[in-house]
Coordinates of C-alpha atoms in Angstrom, one line a residue:
Chain A
X23 CA 6.6 40.4 13.3
X24 CA 5.8 43.5 15.5
X25 CA 6.3 42.3 19.4
X26 CA 8.6 39.6 18.7
X27 CA 11.8 41.8 18.5
X28 CA 14.1 41.4 21.3
X29 CA 14.2 43.7 24.0
X30 CA 16.3 41.9 26.2
X31 CA 15.8 44.1 29.3
X32 CA 12.9 46.1 28.6
X33 CA 11.0 47.2 31.7
X34 CA 7.4 46.4 29.9
X35 CA 8.0 42.6 30.0
X36 CA 4.7 40.8 30.6
X37 CA 5.0 37.4 32.0
X38 CA 5.4 35.6 29.0
X39 CA 7.8 37.6 27.3
X40 CA 8.4 39.1 23.9
X41 CA 6.3 36.7 22.2
X42 CA 3.4 37.8 20.1
X43 CA 0.7 36.0 19.9
X44 CA -2.2 36.2 17.9
X45 CA -5.2 36.0 20.3
X46 CA -8.3 35.5 17.6
X47 CA -6.2 32.8 16.1
X48 CA -5.8 31.0 19.2
X49 CA -9.0 31.8 21.0
X50 CA -10.6 28.6 19.6
X51 CA -7.6 26.5 20.0
X52 CA -7.3 27.5 23.8
X53 CA -10.7 27.2 24.6
X54 CA -10.5 23.3 22.8
X55 CA -13.3 24.8 20.7
X56 CA -15.9 23.5 23.1
X57 CA -19.5 24.9 23.2
X58 CA -20.3 24.3 26.9
X59 CA -23.8 25.9 26.8
X60 CA -25.6 28.6 28.3
X61 CA -24.8 27.0 31.8
X62 CA -28.0 24.5 31.2
X63 CA -28.4 21.7 33.5
X64 CA -28.9 18.7 31.7
X65 CA -31.5 16.0 33.0
X66 CA -30.3 12.6 34.1
X67 CA -31.6 10.9 30.9
X68 CA -29.9 13.8 28.8
X69 CA -26.7 13.6 30.8
X70 CA -26.4 9.8 30.0
X71 CA -27.5 10.3 26.3
X72 CA -24.5 13.0 26.0
X73 CA -22.0 10.8 27.6
X74 CA -23.0 8.0 24.8
X75 CA -21.9 10.4 22.3
X76 CA -19.1 12.0 24.4
X77 CA -17.6 8.8 24.9
X78 CA -17.5 7.5 21.3
X79 CA -16.1 11.2 20.2
X80 CA -13.3 11.0 23.2
X81 CA -12.2 7.0 22.3
X82 CA -11.7 7.9 18.6
X83 CA -9.9 10.9 19.2
X84 CA -7.8 9.1 22.1
X85 CA -7.0 6.3 19.2
X86 CA -6.3 8.8 16.5
X87 CA -4.3 10.9 18.5
X88 CA -1.7 7.9 18.0
X89 CA -1.2 8.3 14.7
X90 CA 0.5 11.6 15.0
X91 CA 4.5 11.1 13.9
X92 CA 3.7 7.8 12.5
X93 CA 1.5 8.6 9.4
X94 CA 1.9 7.6 6.1
X95 CA 2.6 11.2 4.8
X96 CA 3.2 14.4 6.6
X97 CA -0.2 15.8 5.0
X98 CA -1.9 12.7 7.3
X99 CA -0.3 13.7 10.5
X100 CA -2.0 16.7 10.1
X101 CA -5.2 15.6 8.5
X102 CA -5.7 12.9 11.3
X103 CA -4.3 15.4 14.0
X104 CA -7.2 17.6 13.1
X105 CA -9.7 15.0 13.0
X106 CA -8.7 14.1 16.3
X107 CA -8.9 17.7 17.8
X108 CA -12.0 18.1 16.1
X109 CA -13.3 15.1 17.9
X110 CA -11.8 16.2 21.3
X111 CA -13.5 19.4 21.1
X112 CA -17.0 17.5 20.6
X113 CA -16.0 15.5 23.4
X114 CA -15.4 18.2 26.0
X115 CA -18.6 19.7 25.0
X116 CA -20.5 16.8 25.7
X117 CA -19.1 15.5 28.7
X118 CA -19.1 19.1 30.0
X119 CA -22.9 19.1 29.4
X120 CA -23.3 15.6 30.6
X121 CA -21.4 16.3 34.0
X122 CA -24.0 19.2 34.7
X123 CA -26.1 16.3 36.1
X124 CA -23.6 15.1 38.8
X125 CA -21.7 17.9 39.3
X126 CA -18.7 16.7 37.8
X127 CA -16.3 18.2 35.4
X128 CA -15.1 16.8 31.8
X129 CA -12.2 15.6 33.2
X130 CA -13.7 14.0 36.1
X131 CA -15.6 11.9 33.6
X132 CA -12.5 11.3 31.3
X133 CA -10.2 10.2 33.9
X134 CA -11.9 8.7 36.8
X135 CA -14.3 6.6 35.6
X136 CA -13.5 2.9 35.3
X137 CA -14.2 0.8 32.5
X138 CA -17.9 -0.5 33.1
X139 CA -18.8 3.0 33.2
X140 CA -17.8 4.0 30.0
X141 CA -20.6 4.4 27.5
X142 CA -19.4 4.3 24.1
X143 CA -20.0 1.9 21.2
X144 CA -17.6 -0.9 20.2
X145 CA -16.8 0.6 16.9
X146 CA -14.8 3.6 18.6
X147 CA -12.4 1.4 20.9
X148 CA -11.4 -0.8 18.0
X149 CA -7.5 -0.2 17.6
X150 CA -6.0 1.7 14.7
X151 CA -4.6 -1.3 13.2
X152 CA -2.9 -0.6 9.9
X153 CA -4.2 2.7 7.6
X154 CA -6.7 0.9 5.9
X155 CA -8.2 0.0 9.4
X156 CA -8.1 3.6 10.6
X157 CA -9.8 4.6 7.1
X158 CA -12.6 1.9 7.3
X159 CA -13.1 2.9 11.1
X160 CA -13.3 6.4 10.1
X161 CA -15.5 5.7 7.4
X162 CA -18.3 4.2 9.4
X163 CA -17.4 6.5 12.3
X164 CA -17.9 9.7 10.6
X165 CA -21.1 8.5 8.1
X166 CA -22.7 7.6 11.5
X167 CA -22.0 10.9 13.1
X168 CA -23.0 13.4 10.1
X169 CA -26.3 11.5 10.0
X170 CA -26.6 11.8 13.9
X171 CA -25.7 15.3 14.4
X172 CA -27.6 16.7 11.2
X173 CA -30.5 15.3 12.8
X174 CA -29.8 16.2 16.8
X175 CA -29.0 19.9 15.6
X176 CA -32.9 20.0 15.7
X177 CA -33.1 18.9 19.0
X178 CA -35.6 20.5 21.8
X179 CA -32.2 20.4 24.2
X180 CA -30.7 23.7 23.1
X181 CA -27.2 22.5 24.4
X182 CA -27.2 19.4 22.5
X183 CA -28.5 21.4 19.2
X184 CA -26.0 23.6 19.6
X185 CA -23.0 21.2 19.8
X186 CA -24.8 19.3 17.4
X187 CA -24.9 22.0 14.8
X188 CA -21.1 22.9 15.1
X189 CA -19.8 19.1 14.9
X190 CA -21.8 18.0 12.1
X191 CA -19.7 20.6 9.4
X192 CA -16.6 19.1 10.8
X193 CA -17.8 15.4 10.6
X194 CA -18.7 16.2 7.3
X195 CA -15.3 16.9 6.2
X196 CA -13.9 13.7 8.3
X197 CA -16.3 12.0 6.0
X198 CA -14.8 13.0 3.0
X199 CA -11.4 12.4 4.2
X200 CA -12.5 8.8 4.8
X201 CA -14.3 8.4 1.7
X202 CA -11.5 10.0 -0.5
X203 CA -8.8 7.6 1.4
X204 CA -11.0 4.4 0.8
X205 CA -10.9 5.4 -3.0
X206 CA -7.4 5.5 -3.2
X207 CA -6.7 2.4 -1.2
X208 CA -9.5 0.1 -2.8
X209 CA -8.4 1.5 -6.5
X210 CA -4.3 1.9 -5.9
X211 CA -2.4 -1.1 -5.8
X212 CA -3.4 -4.9 -5.5
X213 CA -1.4 -4.7 -2.1
X214 CA -3.6 -1.3 -0.6
X215 CA -6.9 -3.3 -1.9
X216 CA -6.3 -6.3 -0.2
X217 CA -6.0 -4.4 2.8
X218 CA -9.1 -2.2 2.3
X219 CA -10.9 -5.4 1.8
X220 CA -9.5 -6.9 4.8
X221 CA -10.4 -3.7 6.9
X222 CA -14.2 -3.3 5.8
X223 CA -14.5 -7.2 6.7
X224 CA -13.0 -6.5 10.1
X225 CA -15.2 -3.1 10.7
X226 CA -18.4 -4.1 9.3
X227 CA -19.6 -6.3 12.4
X228 CA -19.5 -2.8 14.6
X229 CA -22.1 -0.9 12.3
X230 CA -25.5 -2.8 13.6
X231 CA -24.6 -1.4 17.7
X232 CA -25.0 2.3 16.3
X233 CA -28.5 1.6 15.2
X234 CA -29.6 -0.1 18.5
X235 CA -32.8 1.8 20.0
X236 CA -33.1 1.0 23.7
X237 CA -35.6 2.8 26.3
X238 CA -33.1 5.8 27.3
X239 CA -33.2 7.1 23.6
X240 CA -36.9 6.2 23.1
X241 CA -37.9 7.9 26.2
X242 CA -35.7 11.3 25.1
X243 CA -37.0 11.1 21.6
X244 CA -40.3 11.4 22.5
X245 CA -39.6 14.8 23.9
X246 CA -37.4 15.2 20.6
X247 CA -34.2 15.8 22.7
X248 CA -32.6 12.7 21.0
X249 CA -33.0 11.2 17.9
X250 CA -33.5 7.4 17.5
X251 CA -30.5 5.7 16.0
X252 CA -32.6 3.6 14.0
X253 CA -33.9 6.4 12.3
X254 CA -30.9 7.3 11.0
X255 CA -29.7 3.9 9.2
X256 CA -31.2 4.6 5.5
X257 CA -29.3 7.7 5.4
X258 CA -26.1 6.0 6.5
X259 CA -26.6 2.9 4.3
X260 CA -27.3 5.4 1.2
X261 CA -24.0 6.8 1.6
X262 CA -22.0 3.8 2.6
X263 CA -23.6 2.0 -0.4
X264 CA -22.9 5.1 -2.8
X265 CA -18.7 5.1 -1.7
X266 CA -18.5 1.1 -1.7
X267 CA -20.1 1.1 -5.1
X268 CA -17.3 3.5 -6.7
X269 CA -14.7 1.9 -4.6
X270 CA -16.2 -1.5 -6.5
X271 CA -15.9 -3.1 -2.7
X272 CA -18.7 -5.5 -1.9
X273 CA -20.1 -5.1 1.4
X274 CA -19.1 -8.3 3.6
X275 CA -22.2 -10.8 4.1
X276 CA -23.2 -11.9 7.9
X277 CA -22.3 -8.5 9.3
X278 CA -24.9 -8.5 12.2
X279 CA -23.4 -11.9 13.5
X280 CA -21.9 -10.9 17.0
X281 CA -22.5 -7.3 18.0
X282 CA -25.9 -6.7 17.3
X283 CA -26.8 -6.6 21.2
X284 CA -25.3 -3.0 21.9
X285 CA -23.1 -3.7 25.0
X286 CA -21.4 -0.6 25.0
X287 CA -24.3 1.8 25.7
X288 CA -24.7 -0.6 28.8
X289 CA -20.9 -0.3 29.9
X290 CA -19.9 -4.0 28.3
X291 CA -17.1 -3.7 26.4
X292 CA -14.5 -5.2 24.2
X293 CA -10.5 -6.4 25.4
X294 CA -9.8 -3.1 23.6
X295 CA -11.1 -0.6 25.9
X296 CA -9.4 -1.3 29.1
X297 CA -5.9 -0.6 28.0
X298 CA -6.8 2.2 26.3
X299 CA -8.1 4.0 29.5
X300 CA -5.3 2.8 31.4
X301 CA -3.1 5.1 29.0
X302 CA -5.2 7.8 28.8
X303 CA -5.8 8.1 32.7
X304 CA -2.8 6.9 34.1
X305 CA -1.1 10.7 35.1
X306 CA -4.1 11.8 36.2
X307 CA -4.7 9.1 38.5
X308 CA -1.2 9.1 39.8
X309 CA -1.9 12.8 40.8
X310 CA -5.5 12.7 42.7
X311 CA -6.6 15.9 43.3
X312 CA -4.2 18.0 41.1
X313 CA -4.9 20.6 38.5
X314 CA -3.0 20.8 35.0
Chain B
X23 CA 27.9 44.8 8.3
X24 CA 30.1 43.5 5.5
X25 CA 28.8 43.4 2.1
X26 CA 28.9 40.2 -0.1
X27 CA 31.3 41.8 -2.9
X28 CA 34.0 42.4 0.4
X29 CA 33.7 38.2 0.0
X30 CA 34.6 37.6 -3.4
X31 CA 38.4 38.6 -3.4
X32 CA 38.9 37.9 -7.0
X33 CA 38.9 40.7 -9.0
X34 CA 36.9 39.7 -12.3
X35 CA 34.0 41.4 -14.1
X36 CA 30.9 40.1 -12.9
X37 CA 28.0 38.5 -14.6
X38 CA 24.8 40.7 -15.2
X39 CA 22.8 38.2 -12.8
X40 CA 25.3 38.1 -10.1
X41 CA 25.3 41.8 -9.9
X42 CA 21.9 41.8 -9.7
X43 CA 21.9 39.3 -6.8
X44 CA 24.6 41.2 -5.0
X45 CA 22.6 44.5 -5.5
X46 CA 19.2 42.5 -4.1
X47 CA 21.6 41.6 -1.2
X48 CA 23.0 44.7 -0.5
X49 CA 19.6 46.6 -0.5
X50 CA 18.4 43.9 1.8
X51 CA 15.8 42.7 -0.4
X52 CA 14.5 39.4 -0.9
X53 CA 15.7 36.8 -3.6
X54 CA 13.2 34.9 -5.3
X55 CA 13.1 30.9 -6.6
X56 CA 13.8 32.1 -10.4
X57 CA 16.6 35.0 -9.3
X58 CA 20.1 33.9 -10.1
X59 CA 21.8 32.9 -7.2
X60 CA 25.4 31.3 -6.3
X61 CA 25.7 28.1 -5.8
X62 CA 26.9 28.3 -2.6
X63 CA 24.2 30.2 -1.4
X64 CA 21.6 27.6 -2.9
X65 CA 23.5 24.7 -1.3
X66 CA 23.6 26.7 2.2
X67 CA 19.8 27.4 2.0
X68 CA 19.2 23.7 1.2
X69 CA 21.3 22.4 4.1
X70 CA 19.8 25.3 6.7
X71 CA 16.2 24.6 5.4
X72 CA 16.1 21.0 5.2
X73 CA 17.9 20.5 8.7
X74 CA 15.0 22.9 9.8
X75 CA 12.6 20.5 8.3
X76 CA 13.7 17.8 9.9
X77 CA 14.1 19.3 13.3
X78 CA 10.3 20.0 13.0
X79 CA 9.3 16.5 12.1
X80 CA 11.8 14.8 14.4
X81 CA 10.7 17.3 16.8
X82 CA 7.4 15.8 17.2
X83 CA 8.5 12.6 18.9
X84 CA 9.0 13.8 22.3
X85 CA 5.8 15.6 22.5
X86 CA 3.9 13.0 20.8
X87 CA 5.0 10.6 23.4
X88 CA 2.3 12.5 25.8
X89 CA -0.8 12.8 23.7
X90 CA -2.5 9.7 24.9
X91 CA -1.3 10.5 28.6
X92 CA -2.0 14.2 28.8
X93 CA -3.5 14.7 31.9
X94 CA -6.8 16.7 31.1
X95 CA -8.8 17.0 28.0
X96 CA -7.6 20.3 27.5
X97 CA -3.9 19.8 28.1
X98 CA -4.9 16.9 25.3
X99 CA -6.2 19.0 22.9
X100 CA -3.5 21.7 23.0
X101 CA -0.6 19.3 23.0
X102 CA -2.2 17.4 19.5
X103 CA -2.6 21.1 18.3
X104 CA 1.0 22.0 18.9
X105 CA 2.5 18.6 17.7
X106 CA 0.2 18.7 14.4
X107 CA 1.5 22.4 14.0
X108 CA 4.7 21.1 13.8
X109 CA 3.9 18.8 11.0
X110 CA 2.9 21.9 9.2
X111 CA 5.8 23.6 10.2
X112 CA 7.6 20.6 8.3
X113 CA 5.7 20.6 5.1
X114 CA 6.1 24.7 4.7
X115 CA 9.8 24.7 5.0
X116 CA 10.2 21.1 2.9
X117 CA 8.2 23.3 0.1
X118 CA 10.2 26.3 0.8
X119 CA 13.3 23.9 0.0
X120 CA 11.4 22.6 -3.0
X121 CA 11.9 25.9 -4.7
X122 CA 15.6 25.3 -4.7
X123 CA 15.6 22.2 -6.7
X124 CA 15.4 19.5 -4.3
X125 CA 12.4 17.0 -3.9
X126 CA 10.7 16.2 -0.5
X127 CA 11.8 12.3 -1.3
X128 CA 14.9 13.3 -1.4
X129 CA 15.0 15.2 1.5
X130 CA 13.0 12.3 3.5
X131 CA 15.4 9.9 2.4
X132 CA 18.6 11.7 3.5
X133 CA 16.9 12.0 6.8
X134 CA 16.1 8.6 7.4
X135 CA 19.2 7.2 6.0
X136 CA 21.0 9.5 8.7
X137 CA 22.7 11.5 6.2
X138 CA 21.0 14.7 7.3
X139 CA 21.1 16.6 10.6
X140 CA 18.3 18.0 12.6
X141 CA 18.2 20.0 15.8
X142 CA 20.1 17.6 18.7
X143 CA 17.8 18.8 21.2
X144 CA 15.3 16.4 20.1
X145 CA 17.3 13.5 21.1
X146 CA 16.7 14.0 24.6
X147 CA 13.7 12.0 26.3
X148 CA 10.4 13.2 27.8
X149 CA 10.0 11.1 31.0
X150 CA 7.3 13.2 32.6
X151 CA 4.6 15.6 31.6
X152 CA 6.5 18.4 32.9
X153 CA 8.9 17.9 30.2
X154 CA 6.1 19.2 27.7
X155 CA 6.3 22.6 29.4
X156 CA 10.0 22.9 29.4
X157 CA 10.2 21.9 25.9
X158 CA 7.5 24.7 25.4
X159 CA 9.2 27.2 27.1
X160 CA 12.7 26.4 26.7
X161 CA 13.4 24.8 23.6
X162 CA 10.5 26.6 21.8
X163 CA 11.7 29.9 23.3
X164 CA 15.1 29.0 22.4
X165 CA 13.5 28.4 18.7
X166 CA 12.0 31.7 18.4
X167 CA 14.8 33.3 19.3
X168 CA 16.7 32.0 16.6
X169 CA 13.6 32.1 14.2
X170 CA 12.3 35.8 14.5
X171 CA 15.1 37.0 12.9
X172 CA 15.1 34.4 10.1
X173 CA 11.8 36.2 8.9
X174 CA 14.0 38.5 7.3
X175 CA 16.1 35.9 5.3
X176 CA 17.2 37.0 2.4
X177 CA 15.4 34.2 0.7
X178 CA 11.7 34.9 0.0
X179 CA 10.1 31.7 0.5
X180 CA 12.0 30.7 3.7
X181 CA 11.2 34.1 5.2
X182 CA 7.5 33.9 4.6
X183 CA 7.3 30.2 5.8
X184 CA 9.2 31.4 8.8
X185 CA 6.6 34.3 9.5
X186 CA 3.8 32.1 10.0
X187 CA 6.1 29.4 12.0
X188 CA 6.9 32.1 14.5
X189 CA 3.5 33.0 14.9
X190 CA 2.7 29.8 16.0
X191 CA 6.0 29.1 18.0
X192 CA 4.9 32.1 20.1
X193 CA 1.8 30.2 21.0
X194 CA 3.9 26.7 21.4
X195 CA 6.1 28.6 24.1
X196 CA 3.4 30.3 26.0
X197 CA 1.4 27.0 26.3
X198 CA 4.7 25.6 27.7
X199 CA 4.8 28.2 30.3
X200 CA 1.6 27.8 31.2
X201 CA 2.0 24.2 31.7
X202 CA 5.0 24.7 34.0
X203 CA 3.0 27.9 36.1
X204 CA 0.0 25.3 36.3
X205 CA 2.9 22.8 37.9
X206 CA 4.4 25.2 40.2
X207 CA 1.4 26.5 41.6
X208 CA 0.4 22.5 42.5
X209 CA 1.0 19.9 44.7
X210 CA 5.0 19.4 45.9
X211 CA 5.1 16.5 43.6
X212 CA 4.0 18.5 40.7
X213 CA 6.5 21.4 41.8
X214 CA 9.4 19.1 41.8
X215 CA 8.3 17.6 38.5
X216 CA 8.5 21.1 37.0
X217 CA 12.1 22.1 38.8
X218 CA 13.3 18.5 37.4
X219 CA 12.3 19.1 33.5
X220 CA 13.9 22.8 33.9
X221 CA 17.1 21.4 35.2
X222 CA 17.1 18.7 32.4
X223 CA 16.4 21.3 29.3
X224 CA 18.1 24.4 30.7
X225 CA 21.4 24.0 29.4
X226 CA 20.1 21.9 26.1
X227 CA 18.3 24.5 25.3
X228 CA 21.2 27.1 25.3
X229 CA 23.0 24.9 23.4
X230 CA 20.5 25.2 20.8
X231 CA 22.3 28.5 19.3
X232 CA 25.1 26.5 18.2
X233 CA 28.6 26.8 18.9
X234 CA 30.5 29.9 20.5
X235 CA 30.8 32.8 17.9
X236 CA 35.0 31.9 17.6
X237 CA 34.1 28.4 16.4
X238 CA 31.3 28.8 14.4
X239 CA 32.4 28.2 10.7
X240 CA 29.4 29.1 8.5
X241 CA 28.4 32.0 10.6
X242 CA 29.9 34.8 8.4
X243 CA 29.0 33.9 5.1
X244 CA 25.5 33.5 6.3
X245 CA 25.4 36.7 7.8
X246 CA 26.7 38.3 4.6
X247 CA 24.1 36.7 2.5
X248 CA 21.5 38.1 5.1
X249 CA 20.1 34.4 6.1
X250 CA 21.9 34.9 9.1
X251 CA 21.9 38.6 11.3
X252 CA 22.7 38.2 14.6
X253 CA 25.6 35.8 16.1
X254 CA 24.8 32.7 18.1
X255 CA 26.5 34.2 21.2
X256 CA 24.0 37.1 20.5
X257 CA 21.1 35.2 20.3
X258 CA 22.2 33.2 23.5
X259 CA 22.4 36.5 25.6
X260 CA 18.9 37.6 24.5
X261 CA 17.3 34.4 25.2
X262 CA 18.7 34.1 29.1
X263 CA 17.4 37.6 29.4
X264 CA 14.2 36.8 28.5
X265 CA 14.1 33.7 30.9
X266 CA 15.5 34.9 33.8
X267 CA 12.1 37.0 34.7
X268 CA 10.2 34.2 33.5
X269 CA 11.9 31.8 35.6
X270 CA 11.2 34.1 38.8
X271 CA 7.5 34.2 37.9
X272 CA 7.3 30.7 37.5
X273 CA 9.6 30.2 40.9
X274 CA 11.8 27.7 39.6
X275 CA 15.6 27.9 39.5
X276 CA 17.5 28.4 36.7
X277 CA 20.8 25.6 37.0
X278 CA 23.5 27.8 36.9
X279 CA 24.8 29.1 40.1
X280 CA 27.0 31.8 38.2
X281 CA 24.0 33.1 36.4
X282 CA 24.0 36.9 37.3
X283 CA 23.5 40.3 35.2
X284 CA 26.5 42.2 34.9
X285 CA 25.5 45.7 35.1
X286 CA 29.3 46.7 33.4
X287 CA 28.9 44.5 30.3
X288 CA 25.0 44.9 30.3
X289 CA 25.1 41.3 29.5
X290 CA 24.5 37.9 31.5
X291 CA 27.4 36.4 33.1
X292 CA 27.3 32.4 33.1
X293 CA 28.6 29.3 33.5
X294 CA 30.9 27.9 30.4
X295 CA 28.5 25.4 28.7
X296 CA 29.7 22.1 28.7
X297 CA 30.2 21.2 24.9
X298 CA 31.1 17.7 25.6
X299 CA 27.9 16.6 26.1
X300 CA 26.6 18.6 23.0
X301 CA 29.3 17.1 20.6
X302 CA 28.4 13.7 21.7
X303 CA 24.8 14.0 20.8
X304 CA 25.7 15.5 17.6
X305 CA 27.9 12.6 17.1
X306 CA 24.9 10.1 17.5
X307 CA 25.4 9.5 21.2
X308 CA 22.7 11.2 22.8
X309 CA 19.5 9.1 24.7
X310 CA 17.5 8.7 21.9
X311 CA 18.8 9.5 18.3
X312 CA 18.8 5.9 17.5
X313 CA 15.4 5.7 18.7
X314 CA 13.9 8.9 16.7
X315 CA 15.6 7.7 13.4
X316 CA 14.2 4.3 13.6
X317 CA 10.8 5.6 14.5
X318 CA 11.0 8.3 11.4
X319 CA 12.0 5.2 9.4
X320 CA 9.5 2.9 10.4
X321 CA 6.6 5.5 9.7
X322 CA 8.0 6.0 6.3
X323 CA 8.1 2.2 5.1
X324 CA 4.9 1.4 7.1
X325 CA 3.5 4.0 4.8
X326 CA 4.9 3.2 1.6
X327 CA 2.3 1.0 0.5
X328 CA -0.4 4.0 1.2
X329 CA 1.7 6.6 -0.8
X330 CA 1.8 4.1 -3.8
X331 CA -1.4 3.2 -3.5
X332 CA -2.1 7.3 -3.9
X333 CA 0.1 7.3 -6.6
X334 CA -1.7 4.5 -8.7
X335 CA -4.9 5.7 -8.1
X336 CA -3.7 9.4 -9.1
X337 CA -2.0 7.6 -12.2
X338 CA -5.1 5.7 -13.1
X339 CA -7.6 8.7 -13.0
X340 CA -5.2 10.5 -15.1
X341 CA -5.2 7.9 -17.7
X342 CA -9.3 7.6 -17.3
X343 CA -9.7 11.3 -18.3
X344 CA -7.4 10.8 -20.9
X345 CA -9.0 8.3 -22.7
X346 CA -12.4 9.9 -22.1
X347 CA -10.9 13.1 -23.7
X348 CA -9.7 11.1 -26.5
X349 CA -13.0 9.5 -27.0
X350 CA -14.9 12.9 -26.9
X351 CA -12.4 14.2 -29.7

């Protein structure tokens, strides 16, 4: 522990005192693990697309952060925290890029947009519920994100491609974490299985919205900037079917009943988003113009 | 330094294991889990390490209070990383204690039933964002002063866990300092918020070093066993010595009108610490004692069905594996 021993009145103190910090290990953490590109400016369409993906990641991260110090095991405090951190990293990179089109920062976009300006899909604003609900949401979200980022890594937009190439490795781990827990909860006790079945039923209606194409993605996909969400569905279904089969769970029926319209991408949200934003934005909005 | 032999006043033959233990301590080497050790040494370590682990776990609460409201995405990420580190520290420490023959379940039970102690500092509340800065700068700063010498603690698993923990703690302290620096360079409201947090956390952080040396009953034995290396008052002096120049850089005032460097003694003169408050918080009457335990108990109880599911799943898998190997044989 060189550098951490005490030298009470040493003249060579830096402003932080006698602490030894491993710069290499911290570099990534402090930078938020962000890829901010090569200073490229997003087109209006690419910015809108990045906003969708960034909002998905941020809303999920915001909710996973609530588990820290409340998880069923210390290992899960660490795991859910890690997953949330990865997602904040993705959100920061995506929102930074989205902001280049309008001269706004990641924080301008995160803290100073109201509900109708948010572009996340409904899945990502659904509450944590019990651990089974969090796991069901994670299973769907991570499985979708693996398909998305794997395909987006081939984007003709170099910034989006770089963000996706980094993110895909992380969401692959998130998917594994959710899969492992799905198997344990479904195959554990009667109680855990009952809860997992309810969670799957409650989560499934939010799947379809993730795979809806609209004019924006069609325009971007024509230039191979974005990925058409509908093309990700077969890969997603194959993975989910396999997990469900191993867990001996039946997919709920009638799952396309009420959210297939894809309201989130147009700024129409469930009642959960408002309180989430109110909590996230409250301090920043109390001090307009302040830096932190 | 007093050698352990000096403490065993009874004149008797030492067993070979005892001799080996004393010899390792005298040479300032490490005691490892399979080595023989006196019961009192084992008990002291279990108490100290588990209290330290509990402090990490309870210590997550005052900071997790601000994760959802962190005022920028960068701060949110750093705070999440920090609180998550604390869970990791709890894990290393529980593991180190487990090598002494106590289970994590047992320690957790002691904590939620209120039979175990944790650092009293976490019974204070975090009403403002500046508390994230003050906790990092003052509380983690004090923890570093306490913990760096523990990297050389005679019990191997403890010392090694502390090396890793100290590395991360210095990052925690730095991020706290940065939060305060940013606030002190900000708007008048931000500066006021920072000073207010420093006012509230300064004295409790000095109390983290424990009672004055002449009132610290366990210190002598722990020092003889090379668990503790410096006295409470020595460490407190070092901490204050570290804070003073940093407070100047920040532009905050440390809330002690009598604080000044005494050229003659080479130490800082300071006001008397009000130990009544410390004792009140220690006795469970601090601002958040009940809330901290309630929340820990709730997380533990709400998560019971998940832990049972994992346990049952593992049991079934093992059963299947056994049946399969039986079928093959």
